[in-house]
Coordinates of C-alpha atoms in Angstrom, one line a residue:
M1 CA -18.0 -12.3 12.8
V2 CA -15.0 -12.6 10.3
S3 CA -15.7 -13.4 6.7
L4 CA -13.5 -15.5 4.4
D5 CA -13.3 -12.3 1.9
Q6 CA -11.8 -10.4 4.8
I7 CA -9.4 -12.8 6.1
Q8 CA -8.3 -12.9 2.2
T9 CA -7.8 -9.3 2.1
Y10 CA -5.8 -9.5 5.1
M11 CA -3.6 -12.0 3.9
R12 CA -3.0 -10.0 0.7
Q13 CA -2.2 -6.9 2.7
Q14 CA 0.5 -9.3 4.5
L15 CA 1.9 -10.3 1.1
D16 CA 2.2 -7.1 0.0
E17 CA 3.9 -5.6 3.1
D18 CA 6.3 -8.6 3.2
S19 CA 7.0 -8.2 -0.5
E20 CA 8.0 -4.5 0.4
Q21 CA 9.9 -5.1 3.9
K22 CA 13.5 -5.0 4.2
S23 CA 14.9 -8.2 5.6
V24 CA 18.4 -9.6 6.1
T25 CA 19.8 -13.1 6.9
I26 CA 22.2 -13.5 9.6
S27 CA 24.0 -16.5 10.4
A28 CA 26.0 -16.7 14.0
D29 CA 27.0 -18.9 16.7
S30 CA 24.3 -17.6 19.0
L31 CA 20.8 -16.1 18.9
E32 CA 22.0 -13.1 20.8
E33 CA 24.9 -12.6 18.1
A34 CA 22.7 -13.0 15.2
L35 CA 20.4 -10.3 16.7
E36 CA 23.2 -7.7 17.5
Q37 CA 24.4 -8.3 14.0
A38 CA 21.0 -7.7 12.5
S39 CA 20.9 -4.5 14.5
V40 CA 23.7 -3.1 12.8
E41 CA 22.8 -4.1 9.3
L42 CA 19.2 -3.0 9.7
S43 CA 20.6 0.2 11.7
L44 CA 17.6 -0.2 14.4
P45 CA 18.0 -1.2 18.0
V46 CA 17.0 -4.9 19.0
R47 CA 13.8 -4.1 20.4
R48 CA 12.6 -2.9 17.1
I49 CA 13.5 -5.9 15.2
E50 CA 11.4 -8.9 14.5
Y51 CA 13.1 -12.2 13.4
E52 CA 12.3 -15.9 12.2
I53 CA 14.6 -18.7 13.2
V54 CA 15.4 -20.6 9.9
E55 CA 17.9 -22.9 11.6
R56 CA 18.7 -23.5 15.2
G57 CA 22.2 -23.6 16.0
A58 CA 23.9 -26.1 18.2
R59 CA 27.3 -25.7 20.3
G60 CA 28.4 -29.5 19.2
M61 CA 30.7 -31.6 21.4
L62 CA 34.2 -31.8 20.7
G63 CA 34.0 -30.3 17.4
V64 CA 31.0 -32.8 16.2
G65 CA 27.6 -31.3 15.4
K66 CA 28.3 -27.6 15.7
K67 CA 26.1 -25.6 13.6
P68 CA 25.4 -21.7 13.6
F69 CA 22.0 -19.9 14.1
Q70 CA 20.5 -18.6 11.3
I71 CA 17.9 -16.1 11.0
V72 CA 15.8 -13.7 9.1
A73 CA 15.5 -10.0 10.7
Y74 CA 13.2 -7.2 9.5
P75 CA 12.0 -3.9 11.2
A76 CA 9.1 -4.6 13.4
K77 CA 5.7 -3.5 11.9
K78 CA 4.3 -2.3 14.8
P79 CA 5.2 0.6 17.1
I80 CA 7.4 0.1 20.3
A81 CA 4.3 0.7 22.4
A82 CA 2.4 -2.1 20.8
E83 CA 5.3 -4.6 21.2
A84 CA 4.5 -6.0 24.6
A85 CA 0.9 -6.2 23.4
S86 CA 1.8 -8.4 20.2
R87 CA 4.7 -10.5 21.9
S88 CA 2.3 -13.5 22.2
I89 CA 2.1 -13.4 18.4
E90 CA 5.7 -13.2 17.5
I91 CA 7.0 -15.9 19.9
D92 CA 7.5 -19.5 18.7
L93 CA 4.7 -21.5 20.1
S94 CA 7.1 -24.2 21.0
L95 CA 9.1 -21.9 23.0
L96 CA 6.0 -20.6 24.7
A97 CA 5.2 -24.3 25.7
Q98 CA 8.6 -24.8 27.0
D99 CA 8.6 -21.6 28.9
E100 CA 5.5 -22.7 30.7
E101 CA 6.9 -26.2 31.7
D102 CA 10.2 -24.6 33.1
H103 CA 8.3 -22.0 34.8
D104 CA 7.9 -23.7 37.8
R105 CA 10.5 -26.6 38.5
H106 CA 12.0 -28.0 41.4
G107 CA 15.9 -28.4 42.0
E108 CA 17.3 -31.5 40.6
V109 CA 20.1 -33.9 41.8
F110 CA 22.2 -36.0 39.5
V111 CA 24.9 -38.6 40.3
R112 CA 27.3 -40.4 38.2
L113 CA 30.2 -42.6 38.6
D114 CA 33.3 -41.2 36.7
P115 CA 36.6 -43.2 36.5
G116 CA 38.1 -40.2 38.7
G117 CA 35.3 -40.4 41.6
V118 CA 31.9 -40.0 42.6
M119 CA 30.4 -37.1 40.7
L120 CA 27.2 -34.9 41.9
K121 CA 25.4 -31.9 40.1
V122 CA 22.8 -30.0 41.6
C123 CA 20.4 -27.9 39.5
P124 CA 18.5 -24.8 41.0
P125 CA 14.8 -24.5 40.9
T126 CA 12.8 -22.0 38.7
G127 CA 9.9 -20.0 39.3
S128 CA 8.0 -21.0 42.5
G129 CA 9.9 -24.6 42.7
S130 CA 11.7 -25.8 45.8
R131 CA 15.4 -26.4 46.1
A132 CA 17.1 -29.8 46.1
T133 CA 18.2 -30.7 49.8
E134 CA 21.3 -32.3 51.2
R135 CA 18.9 -35.2 52.0
E136 CA 17.8 -35.8 48.7
A137 CA 21.6 -35.7 47.3
M138 CA 22.5 -38.2 49.9
E139 CA 19.8 -40.5 49.0
K140 CA 20.9 -40.7 45.3
L141 CA 24.4 -40.9 46.2
L142 CA 23.9 -44.0 48.3
Q143 CA 21.7 -45.5 45.7
R144 CA 24.7 -45.6 43.4
T145 CA 27.8 -46.1 45.8
D146 CA 28.8 -47.0 49.2
G147 CA 32.5 -45.5 48.9
D148 CA 33.9 -42.6 50.7
L149 CA 31.7 -39.1 50.6
D150 CA 32.9 -35.9 51.4
K151 CA 29.8 -34.6 53.2
S152 CA 30.9 -30.9 53.5
R153 CA 31.5 -30.8 49.8
I154 CA 28.1 -32.4 49.2
A155 CA 26.6 -29.6 51.1
R156 CA 28.5 -27.0 49.3
V157 CA 27.4 -28.3 46.1
V158 CA 23.8 -28.5 47.1
K159 CA 23.9 -24.7 48.5
N160 CA 25.6 -23.4 45.2
A161 CA 23.5 -25.4 42.8
D162 CA 25.3 -24.2 39.8
A163 CA 24.4 -27.1 37.5
E164 CA 28.2 -28.3 37.2
F165 CA 29.5 -32.0 38.2
V166 CA 31.6 -31.9 41.3
K167 CA 33.5 -34.7 42.7
V168 CA 32.4 -35.4 46.1
G169 CA 33.9 -39.0 46.9
D170 CA 36.2 -41.8 46.0
Y171 CA 35.0 -45.5 45.0
Q172 CA 37.1 -48.6 43.7
H173 CA 36.8 -48.1 40.0
N174 CA 36.9 -51.3 38.1
P175 CA 37.2 -50.3 34.2
A176 CA 35.9 -54.0 33.2
A177 CA 32.7 -53.2 34.6
D178 CA 32.1 -49.8 32.8
S179 CA 28.9 -49.2 31.2
S180 CA 28.8 -50.7 27.2
L181 CA 27.3 -49.1 24.4
T182 CA 26.0 -50.2 21.3
V183 CA 24.5 -48.0 18.2
D184 CA 22.0 -48.7 15.6
I185 CA 21.8 -46.4 12.4
T186 CA 18.6 -47.0 10.7
D187 CA 16.5 -45.0 8.2
S188 CA 19.0 -45.1 5.4
E189 CA 21.4 -43.6 7.6
M190 CA 19.2 -40.7 8.8
K191 CA 18.6 -41.9 12.6
V192 CA 21.0 -43.2 15.0
Y193 CA 19.8 -44.8 18.2
L194 CA 22.2 -45.4 21.1
M195 CA 21.5 -48.2 23.9
A196 CA 23.7 -48.4 26.9
Y197 CA 24.1 -51.3 29.3
P198 CA 24.6 -50.5 33.1
P199 CA 27.9 -50.9 34.6
G200 CA 28.7 -53.7 36.9
E201 CA 30.3 -53.4 40.4
G202 CA 32.7 -50.7 40.4
G203 CA 32.1 -49.8 36.7
A204 CA 31.6 -46.1 35.7
D205 CA 28.9 -44.3 33.6
P206 CA 29.3 -43.4 30.0
S207 CA 30.5 -39.5 30.0
V208 CA 29.4 -37.4 27.1
A209 CA 33.0 -37.4 25.6
E210 CA 32.7 -41.4 25.7
I211 CA 29.5 -41.3 23.6
V212 CA 30.7 -38.8 21.2
S213 CA 33.9 -40.6 20.8
Y214 CA 31.9 -44.2 20.3
L215 CA 29.6 -42.3 17.8
Q216 CA 32.6 -41.1 15.6
S217 CA 34.4 -44.5 15.9
N218 CA 31.0 -45.9 14.2
G219 CA 31.1 -43.2 11.5
V220 CA 28.4 -40.8 13.1
V221 CA 29.6 -37.1 12.2
V222 CA 26.6 -35.2 11.2
G223 CA 23.6 -34.4 13.3
V224 CA 24.8 -35.2 16.8
D225 CA 22.0 -34.2 19.4
E226 CA 24.2 -32.8 22.0
E227 CA 21.1 -32.0 24.6
A228 CA 20.0 -35.8 24.1
I229 CA 23.7 -36.7 24.8
Q230 CA 23.9 -34.4 27.9
R231 CA 20.6 -35.7 29.1
F232 CA 21.6 -39.1 28.9
A233 CA 24.9 -38.6 30.6
D234 CA 23.2 -36.7 33.5
E235 CA 20.6 -39.3 34.2
P236 CA 21.2 -42.6 32.0
V237 CA 18.8 -44.7 30.8
Y238 CA 19.9 -48.0 30.3
R239 CA 18.5 -51.0 27.9
E240 CA 16.5 -48.4 26.1
S241 CA 17.1 -47.1 22.5
V242 CA 17.7 -43.3 22.8
L243 CA 17.8 -41.1 19.4
V244 CA 21.1 -39.2 19.6
A245 CA 21.7 -38.1 15.8
S246 CA 19.5 -37.5 13.0
G247 CA 20.5 -36.6 9.4
E248 CA 19.9 -33.6 7.6
P249 CA 17.4 -34.3 4.7
P250 CA 17.6 -32.4 1.3
R251 CA 15.5 -29.4 0.9
D252 CA 14.2 -28.9 -2.6
G253 CA 14.3 -25.1 -3.8
A254 CA 11.0 -23.6 -4.1
D255 CA 9.6 -23.1 -7.5
A256 CA 9.5 -19.6 -9.1
R257 CA 6.6 -17.7 -8.7
V258 CA 4.7 -14.3 -9.7
V259 CA 3.8 -11.7 -7.5
Y260 CA 1.2 -9.4 -9.2
S261 CA 1.0 -5.7 -8.2
F262 CA -2.8 -5.7 -9.1
E263 CA -5.8 -7.4 -8.0
T264 CA -6.4 -10.4 -10.2
N265 CA -9.8 -11.2 -9.3
P266 CA -11.9 -9.3 -11.3
G267 CA -14.9 -10.1 -8.8
Q268 CA -13.1 -8.6 -5.8
V269 CA -15.0 -5.2 -4.9
T270 CA -13.5 -3.0 -2.5
L271 CA -15.9 -0.5 -1.1
K272 CA -15.2 2.9 0.2
E273 CA -16.7 4.8 3.1
T274 CA -17.6 8.8 2.8
N275 CA -18.5 9.9 6.2
G276 CA -19.2 6.6 7.5
R277 CA -21.3 5.4 5.0
V278 CA -20.4 2.8 2.1
D279 CA -20.1 4.6 -1.4
F280 CA -21.7 2.1 -3.8
K281 CA -20.7 4.4 -6.6
E282 CA -16.8 3.8 -5.6
L283 CA -16.6 0.1 -6.8
N284 CA -12.9 0.5 -8.3
L285 CA -13.4 -2.3 -10.7
V286 CA -10.9 -0.9 -13.0
H287 CA -7.2 -1.2 -12.0
N288 CA -5.6 1.6 -14.1
V289 CA -1.9 1.7 -14.5
V290 CA 0.5 4.2 -16.1
E291 CA 3.2 3.7 -18.7
G292 CA 6.3 2.4 -17.1
Q293 CA 4.4 1.0 -13.9
M294 CA 5.5 -2.2 -12.5
L295 CA 2.8 -4.8 -12.9
A296 CA 4.2 -8.0 -11.6
K297 CA 7.6 -9.4 -10.7
K298 CA 9.1 -12.9 -10.6
V299 CA 10.6 -14.5 -7.4
A300 CA 13.2 -16.5 -8.9
A301 CA 13.3 -20.1 -8.4
A302 CA 15.6 -21.4 -5.2
R303 CA 18.3 -23.8 -5.1
G304 CA 18.0 -26.8 -3.4
E305 CA 20.0 -27.4 -0.3
P306 CA 21.7 -30.9 -0.1
G307 CA 21.0 -32.9 2.9
Q308 CA 23.7 -35.1 4.7
T309 CA 23.3 -38.6 6.4
V310 CA 24.5 -38.9 9.7
T311 CA 27.6 -40.5 8.3
G312 CA 28.2 -37.5 6.2
R313 CA 27.0 -38.7 2.7
L314 CA 25.7 -36.0 0.8
L315 CA 21.9 -36.2 -0.5
A316 CA 21.1 -34.2 -3.8
A317 CA 18.4 -31.9 -3.6
S318 CA 16.5 -30.7 -6.6
D319 CA 16.2 -26.8 -7.7
G320 CA 13.0 -25.1 -7.8
K321 CA 11.2 -25.0 -11.4
D322 CA 11.8 -21.6 -13.3
I323 CA 8.9 -20.1 -15.4
E324 CA 8.4 -17.2 -17.6
L325 CA 6.5 -14.0 -16.6
P326 CA 3.2 -14.1 -18.6
V327 CA 3.3 -10.9 -20.6
G328 CA 0.8 -10.1 -23.1
K329 CA -0.2 -7.0 -25.0
N330 CA 1.0 -3.7 -24.2
V331 CA 3.5 -5.2 -21.5
R332 CA 7.1 -5.7 -21.6
L333 CA 9.9 -7.5 -19.7
S334 CA 12.2 -5.4 -17.9
D335 CA 16.1 -6.1 -18.9
D336 CA 16.8 -8.6 -16.5
G337 CA 13.5 -10.4 -17.3
M338 CA 12.2 -10.3 -13.4
T339 CA 9.8 -7.6 -14.0
A340 CA 6.8 -6.9 -15.9
L341 CA 6.1 -3.2 -17.0
A342 CA 3.2 -1.4 -18.6
E343 CA 4.1 0.0 -22.1
V344 CA 0.9 2.3 -22.2
N345 CA -1.5 4.0 -19.7
G346 CA -4.6 1.9 -19.4
Q347 CA -6.6 -1.2 -17.5
V348 CA -4.3 -4.2 -16.5
M349 CA -5.8 -7.5 -16.1
I350 CA -5.2 -11.0 -16.7
T351 CA -6.4 -12.4 -20.3
G352 CA -5.9 -16.1 -21.3
G353 CA -3.2 -16.5 -18.7
K354 CA -1.3 -13.3 -19.7
I355 CA -1.0 -9.9 -18.2
V356 CA -2.2 -7.3 -20.5
V357 CA -2.8 -3.5 -20.6
E358 CA -5.8 -2.5 -22.3
P359 CA -5.9 1.3 -23.7
I360 CA -9.6 1.0 -24.2
H361 CA -12.1 0.2 -21.4
I362 CA -15.6 -1.0 -22.7
I363 CA -18.7 -1.2 -20.5
A364 CA -21.1 -3.2 -22.4
G365 CA -24.4 -1.7 -20.7
D366 CA -25.1 1.3 -18.6
V367 CA -22.9 3.1 -16.1
N368 CA -24.6 2.6 -13.0
L369 CA -24.9 0.9 -9.6
R370 CA -23.3 -2.2 -11.3
T371 CA -20.3 -0.5 -12.8
G372 CA -19.9 2.2 -10.3
N373 CA -18.1 5.3 -11.1
V374 CA -15.5 4.8 -13.9
L375 CA -11.9 6.4 -13.7
F376 CA -9.6 5.1 -16.6
L377 CA -6.2 6.3 -17.9
G378 CA -7.4 5.6 -21.4
T379 CA -10.5 5.7 -23.6
V380 CA -13.7 4.7 -22.2
I381 CA -16.6 3.4 -24.5
V382 CA -20.0 3.3 -22.9
K383 CA -22.4 0.8 -24.9
G384 CA -25.5 2.0 -22.7
N385 CA -26.6 5.1 -20.9
V386 CA -24.6 7.1 -17.9
D387 CA -27.2 7.3 -15.2
D388 CA -27.9 10.1 -13.0
G389 CA -25.5 10.7 -10.2
F390 CA -22.5 8.8 -11.9
T391 CA -19.1 10.1 -13.3
V392 CA -17.0 8.8 -16.0
K393 CA -13.5 10.2 -15.9
A394 CA -10.6 9.0 -18.8
A395 CA -7.2 10.2 -19.6
G396 CA -8.2 9.5 -23.3
N397 CA -11.5 9.9 -24.9
I398 CA -15.1 9.1 -23.6
E399 CA -17.8 7.7 -26.1
V400 CA -21.3 7.0 -24.9
M401 CA -23.6 5.2 -27.4
G402 CA -26.9 6.1 -25.4
S403 CA -27.6 9.2 -23.4
V404 CA -26.1 11.1 -20.3
G405 CA -28.2 12.3 -17.7
K406 CA -27.3 14.3 -14.5
S407 CA -23.8 13.2 -14.5
T408 CA -20.4 14.1 -14.9
L409 CA -18.1 13.3 -18.0
D410 CA -14.5 14.5 -17.8
A411 CA -11.7 13.5 -20.6
E412 CA -8.4 14.9 -21.6
G413 CA -9.3 14.1 -24.8
D414 CA -12.7 14.0 -26.9
I415 CA -16.3 13.4 -25.7
I416 CA -19.0 11.9 -27.9
V417 CA -22.6 11.3 -26.8
H418 CA -24.5 9.6 -29.6
Q419 CA -28.1 10.1 -28.0
G420 CA -27.4 13.6 -26.3
V421 CA -27.2 15.3 -22.9
A422 CA -30.0 15.9 -20.5
G423 CA -28.3 17.6 -17.7
K424 CA -31.2 18.6 -15.5
T425 CA -29.2 21.5 -14.5
A426 CA -26.6 19.8 -12.9
G427 CA -24.7 17.8 -15.4
L428 CA -21.4 18.6 -16.4
I429 CA -19.3 17.5 -19.5
R430 CA -15.6 18.6 -19.4
C431 CA -12.7 17.9 -21.8
G432 CA -9.7 18.8 -23.3
K433 CA -10.2 18.6 -26.9
S434 CA -13.9 18.4 -28.5
V435 CA -17.3 17.6 -27.6
W436 CA -19.9 15.9 -30.2
A437 CA -23.7 15.2 -29.0
K438 CA -27.0 15.1 -30.7
F439 CA -28.3 17.6 -28.1
I440 CA -27.4 19.3 -25.0
E441 CA -30.1 20.4 -22.5
N442 CA -29.8 22.0 -19.1
A443 CA -26.0 21.2 -18.8
R444 CA -22.7 22.8 -18.3
V445 CA -20.1 21.8 -20.9
E446 CA -16.4 23.1 -21.1
A447 CA -14.2 22.2 -24.1
G448 CA -10.7 22.9 -25.2
E449 CA -11.5 22.9 -29.1
L450 CA -15.1 22.5 -30.5
V451 CA -18.5 21.6 -29.3
V452 CA -20.5 20.4 -32.1
V453 CA -24.2 19.6 -31.6
S454 CA -26.6 18.5 -34.3
D455 CA -30.1 19.1 -32.9
G456 CA -29.9 22.0 -30.6
I457 CA -28.4 23.6 -27.5
I458 CA -31.2 24.6 -24.7
S459 CA -30.8 26.4 -21.4
S460 CA -27.1 25.3 -21.1
T461 CA -23.7 26.9 -20.3
I462 CA -21.3 26.3 -23.0
L463 CA -17.8 27.3 -22.7
S464 CA -15.3 26.5 -25.6
D465 CA -11.9 27.4 -26.5
G466 CA -12.5 27.2 -30.1
R467 CA -16.1 27.0 -31.8
I468 CA -19.5 26.1 -30.8
I469 CA -21.3 24.8 -34.0
C470 CA -25.0 23.8 -33.9
K471 CA -25.5 22.2 -37.2
G472 CA -28.5 20.2 -38.6
R473 CA -32.3 20.5 -39.3
R474 CA -33.2 21.5 -36.0
A475 CA -30.1 22.9 -35.0
S476 CA -31.2 26.0 -32.7
I477 CA -29.7 27.7 -29.6
V478 CA -32.5 28.5 -27.0
G479 CA -31.6 30.1 -23.8
G480 CA -28.4 29.8 -21.6
Q481 CA -25.2 31.4 -22.1
L482 CA -22.7 30.3 -24.6
K483 CA -19.1 31.6 -25.0
A484 CA -16.5 30.7 -27.6
V485 CA -13.3 32.2 -28.7
E486 CA -13.8 32.0 -32.3
E487 CA -17.2 31.4 -33.6
I488 CA -20.9 30.4 -32.4
N489 CA -22.8 29.0 -35.8
A490 CA -26.3 27.7 -35.4
K491 CA -29.6 27.3 -38.0
S492 CA -31.3 29.6 -35.3
L493 CA -30.6 31.7 -32.3
G494 CA -33.2 32.3 -29.7
S495 CA -37.0 31.7 -29.7
V496 CA -40.3 32.9 -30.8
A497 CA -40.8 33.4 -26.9
G498 CA -37.8 35.8 -26.5
S499 CA -35.8 33.5 -24.0
E500 CA -32.9 35.2 -22.9
T501 CA -29.8 33.9 -25.0
V502 CA -26.6 35.1 -24.2
L503 CA -23.7 34.5 -26.9
E504 CA -20.3 35.8 -26.3
V505 CA -17.1 35.3 -28.7
G506 CA -13.9 37.1 -29.3
Y507 CA -11.9 36.1 -26.0
D508 CA -10.9 33.2 -23.9
P509 CA -14.4 32.4 -21.8
K510 CA -12.5 30.2 -19.3
R511 CA -10.0 32.9 -18.5
K512 CA -12.7 35.7 -18.4
E513 CA -14.5 33.4 -16.1
R514 CA -11.7 33.0 -13.9
L515 CA -11.3 36.6 -14.0
S516 CA -14.8 37.0 -12.6
Q517 CA -14.1 34.5 -10.1
L518 CA -10.8 36.2 -9.2
D519 CA -12.7 39.6 -8.8
G520 CA -15.0 38.1 -6.3
R521 CA -12.4 36.3 -4.2
K522 CA -10.7 39.7 -4.0
Q523 CA -13.4 41.3 -2.6
E524 CA -13.9 38.6 0.0
L525 CA -10.4 39.1 1.2
R526 CA -10.7 43.0 1.0
N527 CA -14.0 42.8 3.4
E528 CA -12.3 40.4 5.8
L529 CA -8.9 42.6 5.8
S530 CA -11.1 45.7 6.6
D531 CA -12.8 43.9 9.5
I532 CA -9.3 42.9 10.8
Q533 CA -7.9 46.2 10.8
L534 CA -10.9 47.5 12.5
N535 CA -10.3 44.9 15.3
M536 CA -6.8 45.8 15.6
G537 CA -7.3 49.3 15.9
T538 CA -9.6 48.9 18.7
I539 CA -6.9 47.0 20.7
E540 CA -4.4 49.5 19.7
N541 CA -6.4 52.5 21.0
F542 CA -6.8 50.5 24.5
V543 CA -3.0 50.3 24.6
K544 CA -2.4 54.2 23.6
A545 CA -4.9 55.0 26.2
G546 CA -2.7 53.3 28.9
R547 CA -5.4 50.8 29.6
K548 CA -4.1 47.3 30.6
I549 CA -4.9 44.5 28.0
P550 CA -5.8 40.9 29.3
P551 CA -3.6 37.9 28.0
D552 CA -6.4 36.4 25.9
K553 CA -6.7 40.0 24.1
K554 CA -3.0 40.2 23.3
K555 CA -3.2 36.8 21.8
Y556 CA -6.0 37.4 19.6
Y557 CA -4.3 40.7 18.6
Q558 CA -1.3 38.4 17.6
E559 CA -3.7 36.0 15.5
L560 CA -5.3 39.1 13.8
K561 CA -1.9 40.3 12.8
E562 CA -0.8 37.1 11.4
R563 CA -3.9 36.8 9.5
K564 CA -3.7 40.1 8.2
I565 CA -0.2 39.2 6.9
D566 CA -1.6 36.1 5.1
L567 CA -4.5 38.2 3.3
E568 CA -2.1 40.5 2.1
D569 CA -0.1 38.1 0.5
D570 CA -3.2 36.3 -0.8
L571 CA -4.3 39.8 -2.2
K572 CA -0.9 40.1 -3.9
K573 CA -0.8 36.7 -5.6
L574 CA -4.4 37.2 -6.9
D575 CA -3.8 40.6 -8.1
K576 CA -0.6 39.2 -10.2
E577 CA -3.0 36.5 -11.6
A578 CA -5.6 38.9 -12.6
T579 CA -3.3 41.3 -14.2
E580 CA -2.0 38.4 -16.3
I581 CA -5.4 37.3 -17.4
T582 CA -6.3 40.7 -18.3
A583 CA -3.1 41.3 -20.6
Y584 CA -3.7 37.9 -22.1
L585 CA -7.3 39.0 -22.9
S586 CA -6.1 42.5 -24.3
D587 CA -3.5 40.8 -26.6
L588 CA -6.0 38.3 -27.9
K589 CA -6.1 38.6 -31.9
V590 CA -9.2 36.7 -32.5
A591 CA -12.1 38.9 -34.4
G592 CA -14.8 36.4 -33.3
R593 CA -18.3 36.0 -35.1
I594 CA -21.8 34.7 -34.5
S595 CA -23.6 33.2 -37.3
A596 CA -27.3 32.0 -37.9
S597 CA -28.3 30.4 -41.6
G598 CA -32.0 30.6 -40.2
T599 CA -33.6 33.0 -37.8
V600 CA -32.2 35.2 -35.1
Y601 CA -35.0 36.0 -33.0
P602 CA -35.7 39.1 -30.5
G603 CA -33.8 38.6 -27.0
V604 CA -30.7 37.5 -28.0
K605 CA -27.7 39.3 -26.5
I606 CA -24.6 39.4 -28.6
S607 CA -21.0 40.4 -27.4
I608 CA -18.0 40.5 -29.5
K609 CA -15.0 41.4 -27.9
D610 CA -16.1 44.7 -26.5
A611 CA -18.9 45.2 -28.6
F612 CA -22.5 44.5 -27.6
L613 CA -25.8 44.2 -29.1
E614 CA -29.3 43.1 -27.9
V615 CA -31.3 42.0 -30.7
R616 CA -34.7 43.6 -31.1
N617 CA -35.7 42.8 -34.5
E618 CA -35.7 39.2 -36.2
F619 CA -33.0 38.7 -38.6
K620 CA -32.4 36.2 -41.4
A621 CA -29.1 34.3 -42.6
V622 CA -26.9 37.0 -41.0
T623 CA -23.3 37.1 -39.6
F624 CA -22.6 39.2 -36.6
V625 CA -19.1 40.6 -36.4
A626 CA -17.4 43.6 -34.3
D627 CA -16.4 46.9 -36.1
N628 CA -15.2 49.9 -34.1
N629 CA -16.6 48.5 -31.0
T630 CA -20.1 48.0 -32.4
V631 CA -21.6 44.8 -33.6
K632 CA -22.1 44.9 -37.4
V633 CA -24.9 42.7 -39.2
T634 CA -23.6 41.3 -42.4
K635 CA -24.6 38.4 -44.7
Y636 CA -24.5 34.8 -43.7
E637 CA -21.0 33.0 -43.7
E638 CA -20.7 29.5 -43.6
T639 CA -18.4 27.8 -41.1
D640 CA -15.0 26.8 -42.3
A641 CA -14.7 24.2 -39.2
D642 CA -14.2 20.7 -39.9
V643 CA -17.0 19.3 -37.6
S644 CA -16.8 15.5 -38.6
I645 CA -16.4 13.0 -35.8
S646 CA -13.6 11.3 -38.0
R647 CA -11.4 14.1 -38.0
R648 CA -10.7 13.4 -33.9
G649 CA -7.5 11.9 -32.8

């Protein structure tokens, strides 16, 4: 069952497609000519073009009522193979109904008395309809006249059935007895009704030219219905009013409107599927935009199209009403005033009827199933906690007033966690600048500048391109691996229990870790390359021995050869990157130091550049530095890093 939400979603998609679709408006004497011209302008074959008829054309009669066809043409949305299947959707339903009516139609016979003689027209059948016969033609002719008839000519007209009037006989014409016409112009000159009176003895039926001339003489010059007149001339209906002309009513212009490029309904949730299952964490409740991105565009008000009465009197039409694009904070108008553009990165929304971009996204409670994962091109403030399994990513800062569990926080700026991180061995905190937290436990932290913790770091992996500072009454570092470029400073290092605590400074930890990854990857590629060379050598030995190699083995050898080339290229790239990192680490001019204002317990392992020390005795208030490739113990030095949160930004 199709839901209302699905229908609304489909309609929005269609509106988006329509707004992006290239279209041309064509005016031509016939539909065929209009489509040919559209084919040229769109550079597409006619079969790849869809179109809508804006105004049906008319051939006109004697120069009266002639109108061109006007269409809007655009590239077909579906591939050619799908055109036949979708044809029923594209065809005008009124034309479809007409086609069904005309599908099976018998041949028809029309007789009219013209001043020049007796006229006969025979129309061919359509579909499985039967042809008109000479007998039918004779019966109709004899109903209208007893004049001289040419039977051989009647036979030819019936046989040809070319839908044209042909003279088949003579009669004694009496002009005084011709059919007479009256016209009634009603509905404020918007409708014209024709009434004809039957001819007398020897009188002629009214012709198309006579009817048109009569209408002109009565001031009817617009909206003549040539089909209705032709039908009347073929088969006159006497003493009945027939609508033969209609005025063109004025068409007021459409009002200006705003087309938004984002979802304006904040309650509209779009769920994503992952491996066939709906991911309820990906709710996409935030619509991110970047500076300069189009947020909305105005469709200008349309000019009204004046109408005309049947006598040619113009009827005024109103132009559409204009509106202003409702731009608010951090949104600007384009030079032509037709487009709203974002001035900053952030979340676009409608507030107070205006389009605004908020560079700060505030989550009033926790990040959980209600909010889903958060991705924002600005700063994110979480008033509550970040629950296990959820992700918050921001192009600015992330500030969490509560705690963070087994979650992922990723920011280009700073990350502040007021109540600490309990990562449960799977939490990840990564930022381009600094991290502040009350405590960090069983988590991985990667920071571009500082890592500042007040209560302690326990069994965690910390990588900092600057310093790791653990400063407070309970500021201890217990267990885990901590690596910083410049400094590690805490109240105490290690524990009485002798927990293995690895502290490294004096080099870039991220690049060193990358170097380790490169070494591992290079070894994997070398092992694979060795296996390939062994397999290739086996096949080459068969060839040298003169043994015939089956086609599948030849193909396998070629695949091995191509893979060997790829592996060698990959190894060269990895070697180059490893060489660059090694050179960078060698040139790094950072001395590095590790300090404890309180106690350093046995079991702590200290690395400062190339110097290494495993602490076996307890130390108090010391700073470790490197001296001639050895770790030297000196008096405690207070850190000079500015670790106040207010410094950020």
